[in-house]
Amino acid sequence: KAAAGHAAGRGEMSVKEVAARLSVAPDAVYYWISQGQLAARRLAGGWLCVPFSPEVEQAVRQRIANSNRMKPPIQNIAVGDVV
């Protein structure tokens, strides 16, 4: 969760932003945080901010790629589209 007045620090994203960037449900991000697989800090009001460096993004994307439950979204390409 993030809201105006509860700004994340530089290099941090809200749970919703992380989920959107990775094309996963916010619940997946909350799960990783609860399991200690993704760091987060709680701001005033209970908002969570995730330090999200390129290294963290790469590690999480690798976790998604190796998951039996989660697969990266497949892009649908219409017939005749340039690939």
XYZ file of C-alpha atoms in Angstrom:
83
model
C 0.000 0.000 0.000
C 1.195 3.505 -0.705
C -0.527 6.835 -0.520
C 0.195 10.503 -0.916
C 2.014 11.732 2.137
C 3.555 8.328 2.730
C 6.346 8.576 0.177
C 8.673 5.711 -0.496
C 12.363 6.441 -0.442
C 14.567 6.552 -3.497
C 14.768 3.101 -5.073
C 11.637 1.924 -3.271
C 8.272 0.953 -4.684
C 4.875 0.190 -3.233
C 3.593 -3.385 -3.261
C 1.155 -2.419 -6.018
C 3.966 -0.912 -8.118
C 6.149 -4.011 -7.691
C 3.244 -6.261 -8.664
C 2.490 -4.191 -11.767
C 6.152 -4.122 -12.811
C 6.428 -7.908 -12.501
C 2.948 -8.655 -13.919
C 1.925 -10.570 -10.789
C -0.857 -10.139 -8.260
C -0.166 -7.899 -5.249
C -0.937 -10.956 -3.080
C 2.182 -12.635 -4.506
C 4.311 -9.681 -3.394
C 2.721 -9.735 0.092
C 3.439 -13.480 0.248
C 7.120 -13.000 -0.624
C 7.379 -10.300 2.050
C 5.656 -12.476 4.685
C 7.972 -15.388 3.856
C 11.110 -13.240 4.084
C 11.816 -13.626 0.371
C 11.458 -9.905 -0.314
C 12.485 -7.077 2.001
C 10.044 -4.324 2.890
C 9.726 -1.577 5.446
C 6.578 -0.239 7.001
C 5.940 3.498 6.874
C 3.707 5.564 9.139
C 0.136 4.460 8.667
C 1.155 0.880 7.894
C 2.178 1.387 4.259
C 4.797 -1.018 2.897
C 7.726 0.061 0.739
C 9.911 -2.446 -1.077
C 13.563 -1.604 -1.800
C 13.629 -2.494 -5.505
C 17.082 -2.373 -7.063
C 17.918 -3.961 -10.423
C 19.457 -6.873 -8.478
C 16.263 -7.429 -6.489
C 14.196 -7.268 -9.674
C 16.459 -9.827 -11.362
C 16.241 -12.191 -8.367
C 12.444 -11.943 -8.204
C 12.073 -12.434 -11.960
C 14.266 -15.544 -11.654
C 12.023 -16.804 -8.826
C 8.985 -16.310 -11.082
C 10.675 -18.091 -14.002
C 11.583 -21.065 -11.782
C 8.156 -21.275 -10.164
C 5.755 -24.098 -10.947
C 2.851 -21.867 -9.882
C 3.812 -18.598 -11.532
C 4.784 -18.084 -15.100
C 5.606 -14.803 -16.784
C 2.752 -13.564 -18.958
C 2.807 -14.745 -22.545
C 2.414 -12.044 -25.134
C -0.329 -12.760 -27.615
C 0.723 -11.921 -31.143
C -1.940 -11.642 -33.803
C -1.404 -13.335 -37.131
C 0.407 -10.940 -39.431
C 2.027 -8.927 -36.604
C 5.731 -8.298 -36.786
C 7.629 -10.383 -34.257
